[in-house]
PDB file of C-alpha atoms in Angstrom:
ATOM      1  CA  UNK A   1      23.820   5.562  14.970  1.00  0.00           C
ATOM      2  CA  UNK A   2      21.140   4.920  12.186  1.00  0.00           C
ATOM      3  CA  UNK A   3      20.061   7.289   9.638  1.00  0.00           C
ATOM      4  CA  UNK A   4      17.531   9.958  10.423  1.00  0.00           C
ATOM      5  CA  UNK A   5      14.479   9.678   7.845  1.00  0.00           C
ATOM      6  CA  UNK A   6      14.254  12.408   5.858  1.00  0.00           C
ATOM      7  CA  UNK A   7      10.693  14.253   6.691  1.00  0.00           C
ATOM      8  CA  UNK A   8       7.961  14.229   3.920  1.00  0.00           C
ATOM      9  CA  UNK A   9       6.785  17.494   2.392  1.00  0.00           C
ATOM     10  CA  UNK A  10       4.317  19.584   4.220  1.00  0.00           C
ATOM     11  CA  UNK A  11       1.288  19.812   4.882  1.00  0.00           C
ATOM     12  CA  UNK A  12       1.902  15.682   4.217  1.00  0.00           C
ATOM     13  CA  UNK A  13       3.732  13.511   6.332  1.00  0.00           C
ATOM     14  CA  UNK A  14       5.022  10.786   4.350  1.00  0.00           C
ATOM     15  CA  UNK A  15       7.652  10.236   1.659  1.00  0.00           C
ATOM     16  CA  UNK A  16       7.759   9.729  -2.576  1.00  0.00           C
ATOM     17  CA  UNK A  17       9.840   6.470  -0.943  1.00  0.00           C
ATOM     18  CA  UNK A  18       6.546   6.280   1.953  1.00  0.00           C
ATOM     19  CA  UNK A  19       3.926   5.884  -1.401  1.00  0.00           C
ATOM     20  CA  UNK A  20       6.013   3.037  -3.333  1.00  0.00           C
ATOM     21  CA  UNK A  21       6.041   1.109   0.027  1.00  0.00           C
ATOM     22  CA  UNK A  22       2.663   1.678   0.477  1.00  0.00           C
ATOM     23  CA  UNK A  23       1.540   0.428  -3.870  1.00  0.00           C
ATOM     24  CA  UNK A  24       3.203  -3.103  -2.672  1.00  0.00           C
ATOM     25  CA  UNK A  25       1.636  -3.879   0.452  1.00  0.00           C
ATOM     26  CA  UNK A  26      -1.445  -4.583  -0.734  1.00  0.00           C
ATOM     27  CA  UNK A  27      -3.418  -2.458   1.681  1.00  0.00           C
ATOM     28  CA  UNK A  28      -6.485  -0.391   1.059  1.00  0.00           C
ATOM     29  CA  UNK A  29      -5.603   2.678   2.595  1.00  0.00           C
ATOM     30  CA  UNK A  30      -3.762   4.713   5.444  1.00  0.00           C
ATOM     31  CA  UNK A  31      -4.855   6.859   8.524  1.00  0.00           C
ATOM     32  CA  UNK A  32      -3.788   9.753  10.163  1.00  0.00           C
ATOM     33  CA  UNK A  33      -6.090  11.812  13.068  1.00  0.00           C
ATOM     34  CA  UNK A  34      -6.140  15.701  12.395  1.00  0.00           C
ATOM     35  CA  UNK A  35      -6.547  18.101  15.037  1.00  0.00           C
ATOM     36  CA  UNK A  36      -5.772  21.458  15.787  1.00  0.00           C
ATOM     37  CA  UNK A  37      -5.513  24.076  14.651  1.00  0.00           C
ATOM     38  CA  UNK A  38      -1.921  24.642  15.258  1.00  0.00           C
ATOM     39  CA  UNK A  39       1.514  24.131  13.759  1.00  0.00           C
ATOM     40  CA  UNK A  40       1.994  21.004  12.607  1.00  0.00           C
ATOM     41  CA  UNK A  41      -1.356  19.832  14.302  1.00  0.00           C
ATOM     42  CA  UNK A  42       1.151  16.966  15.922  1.00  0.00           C
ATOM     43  CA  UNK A  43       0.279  17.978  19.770  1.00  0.00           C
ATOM     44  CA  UNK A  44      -3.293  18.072  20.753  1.00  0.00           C
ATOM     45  CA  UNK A  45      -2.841  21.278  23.187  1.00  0.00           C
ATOM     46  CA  UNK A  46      -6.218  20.472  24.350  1.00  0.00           C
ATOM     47  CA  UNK A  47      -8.152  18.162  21.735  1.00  0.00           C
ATOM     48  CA  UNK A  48      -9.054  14.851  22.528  1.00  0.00           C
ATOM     49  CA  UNK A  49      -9.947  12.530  19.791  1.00  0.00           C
ATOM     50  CA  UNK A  50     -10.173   9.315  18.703  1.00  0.00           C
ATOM     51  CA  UNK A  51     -10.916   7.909  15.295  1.00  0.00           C
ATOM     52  CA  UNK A  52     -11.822   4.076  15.075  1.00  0.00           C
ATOM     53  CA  UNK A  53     -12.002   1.826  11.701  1.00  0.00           C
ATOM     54  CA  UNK A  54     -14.395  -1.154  11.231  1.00  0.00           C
ATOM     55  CA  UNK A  55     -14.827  -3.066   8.928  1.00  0.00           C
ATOM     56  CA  UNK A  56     -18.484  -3.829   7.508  1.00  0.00           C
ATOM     57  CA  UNK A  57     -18.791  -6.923   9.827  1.00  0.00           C
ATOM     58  CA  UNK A  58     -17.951  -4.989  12.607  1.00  0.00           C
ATOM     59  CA  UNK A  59     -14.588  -6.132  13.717  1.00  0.00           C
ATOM     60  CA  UNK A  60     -12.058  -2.940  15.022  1.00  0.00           C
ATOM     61  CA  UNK A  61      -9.700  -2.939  12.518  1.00  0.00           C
ATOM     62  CA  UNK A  62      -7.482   0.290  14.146  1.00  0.00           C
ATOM     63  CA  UNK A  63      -8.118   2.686  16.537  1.00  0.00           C
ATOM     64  CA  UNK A  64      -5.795   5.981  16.932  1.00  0.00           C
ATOM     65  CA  UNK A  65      -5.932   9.093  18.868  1.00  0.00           C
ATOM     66  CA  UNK A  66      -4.606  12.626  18.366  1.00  0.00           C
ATOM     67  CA  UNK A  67      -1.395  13.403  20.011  1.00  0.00           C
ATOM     68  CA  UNK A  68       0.748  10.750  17.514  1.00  0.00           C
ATOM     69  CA  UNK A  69       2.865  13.184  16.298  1.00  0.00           C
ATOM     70  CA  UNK A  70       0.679  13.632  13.200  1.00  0.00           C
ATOM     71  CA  UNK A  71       1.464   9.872  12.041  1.00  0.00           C
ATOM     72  CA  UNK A  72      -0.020   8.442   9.126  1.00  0.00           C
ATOM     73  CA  UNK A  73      -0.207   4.425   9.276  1.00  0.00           C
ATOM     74  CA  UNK A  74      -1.721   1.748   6.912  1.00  0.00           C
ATOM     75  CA  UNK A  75      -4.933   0.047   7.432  1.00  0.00           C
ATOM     76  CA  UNK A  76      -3.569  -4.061   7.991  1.00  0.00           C
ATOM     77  CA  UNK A  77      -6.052  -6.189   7.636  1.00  0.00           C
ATOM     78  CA  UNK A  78      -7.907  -4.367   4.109  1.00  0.00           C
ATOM     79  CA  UNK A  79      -7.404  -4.373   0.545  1.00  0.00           C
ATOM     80  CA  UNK A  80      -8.779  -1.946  -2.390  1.00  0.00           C
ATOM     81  CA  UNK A  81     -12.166  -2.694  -2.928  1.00  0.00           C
ATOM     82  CA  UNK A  82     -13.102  -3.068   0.938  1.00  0.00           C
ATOM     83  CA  UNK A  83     -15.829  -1.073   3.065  1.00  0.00           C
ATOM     84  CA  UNK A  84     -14.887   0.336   6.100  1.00  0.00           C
ATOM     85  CA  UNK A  85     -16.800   2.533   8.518  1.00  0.00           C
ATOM     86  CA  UNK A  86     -14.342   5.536   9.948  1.00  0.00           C
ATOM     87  CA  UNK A  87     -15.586   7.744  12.974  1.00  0.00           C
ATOM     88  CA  UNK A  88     -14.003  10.356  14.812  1.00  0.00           C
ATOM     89  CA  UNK A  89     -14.861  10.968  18.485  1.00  0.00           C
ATOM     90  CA  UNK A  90     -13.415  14.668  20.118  1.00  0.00           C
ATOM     91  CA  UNK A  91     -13.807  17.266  22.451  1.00  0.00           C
ATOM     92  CA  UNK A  92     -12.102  20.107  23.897  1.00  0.00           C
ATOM     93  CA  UNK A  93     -10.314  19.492  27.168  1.00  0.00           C
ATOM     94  CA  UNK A  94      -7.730  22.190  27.607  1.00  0.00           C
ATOM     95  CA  UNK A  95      -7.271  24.593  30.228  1.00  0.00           C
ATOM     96  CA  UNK A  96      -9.613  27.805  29.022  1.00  0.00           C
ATOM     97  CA  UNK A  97     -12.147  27.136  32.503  1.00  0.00           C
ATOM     98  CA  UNK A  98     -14.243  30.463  32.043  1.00  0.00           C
ATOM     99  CA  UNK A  99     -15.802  29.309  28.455  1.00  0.00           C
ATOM    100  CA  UNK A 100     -18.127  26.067  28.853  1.00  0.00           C
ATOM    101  CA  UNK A 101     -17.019  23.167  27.263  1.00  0.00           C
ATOM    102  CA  UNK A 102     -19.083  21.151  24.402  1.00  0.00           C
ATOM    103  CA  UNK A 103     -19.739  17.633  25.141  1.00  0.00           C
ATOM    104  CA  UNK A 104     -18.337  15.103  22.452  1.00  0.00           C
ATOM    105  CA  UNK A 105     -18.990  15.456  19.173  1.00  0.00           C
ATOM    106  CA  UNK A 106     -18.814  12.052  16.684  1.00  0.00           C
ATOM    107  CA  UNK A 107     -19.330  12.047  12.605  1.00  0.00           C
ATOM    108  CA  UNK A 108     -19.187   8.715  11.463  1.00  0.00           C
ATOM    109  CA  UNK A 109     -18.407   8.086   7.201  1.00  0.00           C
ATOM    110  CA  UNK A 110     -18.776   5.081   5.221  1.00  0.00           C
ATOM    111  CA  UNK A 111     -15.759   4.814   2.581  1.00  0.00           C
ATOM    112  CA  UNK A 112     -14.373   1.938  -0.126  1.00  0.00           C
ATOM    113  CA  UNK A 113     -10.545   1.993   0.423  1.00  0.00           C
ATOM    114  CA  UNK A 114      -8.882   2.076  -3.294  1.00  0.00           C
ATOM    115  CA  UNK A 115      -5.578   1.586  -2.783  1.00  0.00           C
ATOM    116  CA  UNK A 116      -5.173   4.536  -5.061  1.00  0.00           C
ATOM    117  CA  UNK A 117      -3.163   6.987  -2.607  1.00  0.00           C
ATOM    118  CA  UNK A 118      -4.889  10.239  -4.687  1.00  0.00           C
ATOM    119  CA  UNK A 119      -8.557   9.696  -3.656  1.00  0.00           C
ATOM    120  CA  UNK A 120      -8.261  11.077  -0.044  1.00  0.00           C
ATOM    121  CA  UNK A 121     -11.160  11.400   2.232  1.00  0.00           C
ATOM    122  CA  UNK A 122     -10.887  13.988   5.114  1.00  0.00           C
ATOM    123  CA  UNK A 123     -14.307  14.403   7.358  1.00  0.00           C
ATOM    124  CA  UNK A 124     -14.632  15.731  11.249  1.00  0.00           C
ATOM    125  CA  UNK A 125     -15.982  17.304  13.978  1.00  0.00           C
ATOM    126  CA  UNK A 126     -15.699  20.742  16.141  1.00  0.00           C
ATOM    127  CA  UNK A 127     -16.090  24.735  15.674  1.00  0.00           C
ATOM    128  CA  UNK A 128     -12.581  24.837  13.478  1.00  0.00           C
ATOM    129  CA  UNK A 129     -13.142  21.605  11.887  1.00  0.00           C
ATOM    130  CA  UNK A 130     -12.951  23.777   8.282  1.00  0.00           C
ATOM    131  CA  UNK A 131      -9.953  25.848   9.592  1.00  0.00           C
ATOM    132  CA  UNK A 132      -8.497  22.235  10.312  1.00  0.00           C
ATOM    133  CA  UNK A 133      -8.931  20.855   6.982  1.00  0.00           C
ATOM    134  CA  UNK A 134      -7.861  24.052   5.219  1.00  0.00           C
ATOM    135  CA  UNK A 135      -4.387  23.600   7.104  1.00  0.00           C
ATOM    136  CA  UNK A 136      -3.931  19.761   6.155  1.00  0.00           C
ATOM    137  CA  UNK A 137      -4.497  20.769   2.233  1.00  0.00           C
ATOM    138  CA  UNK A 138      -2.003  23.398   2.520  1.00  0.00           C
ATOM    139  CA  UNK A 139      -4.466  26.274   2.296  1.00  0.00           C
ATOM    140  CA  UNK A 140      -4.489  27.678   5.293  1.00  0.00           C
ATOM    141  CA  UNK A 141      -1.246  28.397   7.725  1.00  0.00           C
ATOM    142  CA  UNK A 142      -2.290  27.676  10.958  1.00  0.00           C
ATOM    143  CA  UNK A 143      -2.047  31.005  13.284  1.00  0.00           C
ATOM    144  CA  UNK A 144      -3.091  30.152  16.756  1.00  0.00           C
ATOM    145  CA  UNK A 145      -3.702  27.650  18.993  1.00  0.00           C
ATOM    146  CA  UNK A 146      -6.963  25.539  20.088  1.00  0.00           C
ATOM    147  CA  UNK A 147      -8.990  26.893  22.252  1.00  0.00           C
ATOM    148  CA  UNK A 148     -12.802  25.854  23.747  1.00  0.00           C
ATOM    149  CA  UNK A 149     -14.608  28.112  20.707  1.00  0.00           C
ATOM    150  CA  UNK A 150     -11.782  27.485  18.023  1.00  0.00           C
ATOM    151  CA  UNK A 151     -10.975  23.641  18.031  1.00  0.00           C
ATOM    152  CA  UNK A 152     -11.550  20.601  15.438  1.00  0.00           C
ATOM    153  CA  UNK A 153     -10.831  17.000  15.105  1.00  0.00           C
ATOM    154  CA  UNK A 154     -10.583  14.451  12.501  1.00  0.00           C
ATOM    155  CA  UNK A 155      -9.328  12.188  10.092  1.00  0.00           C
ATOM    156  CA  UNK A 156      -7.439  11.690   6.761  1.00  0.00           C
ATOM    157  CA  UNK A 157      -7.959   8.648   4.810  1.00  0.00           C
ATOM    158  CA  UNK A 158      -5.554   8.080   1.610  1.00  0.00           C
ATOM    159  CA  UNK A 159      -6.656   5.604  -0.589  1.00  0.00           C
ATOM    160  CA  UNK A 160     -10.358   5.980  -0.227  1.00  0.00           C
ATOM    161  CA  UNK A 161     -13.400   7.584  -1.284  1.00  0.00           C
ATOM    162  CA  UNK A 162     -17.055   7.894   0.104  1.00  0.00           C
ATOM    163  CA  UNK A 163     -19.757   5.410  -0.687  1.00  0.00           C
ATOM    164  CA  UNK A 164     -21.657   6.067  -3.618  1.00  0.00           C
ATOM    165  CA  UNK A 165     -19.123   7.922  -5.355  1.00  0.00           C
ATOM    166  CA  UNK A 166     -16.275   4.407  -6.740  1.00  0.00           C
TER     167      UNK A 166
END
């Protein structure tokens, strides 16, 4: 039977060991969809989104979608200095059938991937979209679950920062 990783420190999901993989791959940057609120933000209980990475000619370089067990993956295919394009597609799906339902909402942001896994970026959509960002820094414990009025969607990107700003 293998070895069972040991889990990285909340409200991250990766590893010291995770970071001095990541310095000698060469890549400009990971990914990870946020979504929630709820604990862990690892099941979608009702949020659908998608976040998709281009590059500046327009070629897909990764798509995910919420529901990955709050997995944070590296960008193949970049290296610091690049320009990518992140946006983040959601709505709310779940079962609450007496409150209407917003159509999709999309936020697109420009970013140059450093390689530097301290610049973070962290941008999205929905009514909670705050609440879900306050949870991913640590600020915030999440309390409830999603819900038609109370529901946000997005992404994380280590290693980058917005245009205009390297």
């Amino acid at each position: 039977m293998g070895r069972r990783r040991k889990p990285g420190k909340y409200p991250y999901d990766y590893t010291d060991g995770d970071d001095r993989r990541f310095a000698d791959s060469g890549v400009g940057g990971t990914l990870r969809v946020l979504h929630g609120p709820g604990r862990g933000m690892g099941v979608p209980e009702g949020v659908v989104c998608q976040v998709e990475v281009r590059a500046t000619d327009g070629d897909v370089l990764d798509v995910s979608e919420a529901g990955k067990f709050g997995k944070e993956h590296r960008l193949h295919a970049t290296a610091p200095g690049d320009r990518v394009e992140v946006t983040v597609a959601a709505r709310y799906a779940g079962d609450d059938a007496a409150v209407p339902m917003l159509n999709e909402l999309s936020a697109t942001q420009e970013v140059v991937l450093t390689g530097d896994l301290d610049d973070v970026v962290r941008f999205g959509v929905g009514p909670a979209w705050e609440e879900v960002l306050a949870i991913d820094t640590g600020d915030l414990r999440p309390d409830a679950a999603p819900t038609a009025c109370r529901w946000g969607a997005g992404a994380r990107i280590r290693g980058a920062r917005p245009t205009g700003q390297e």
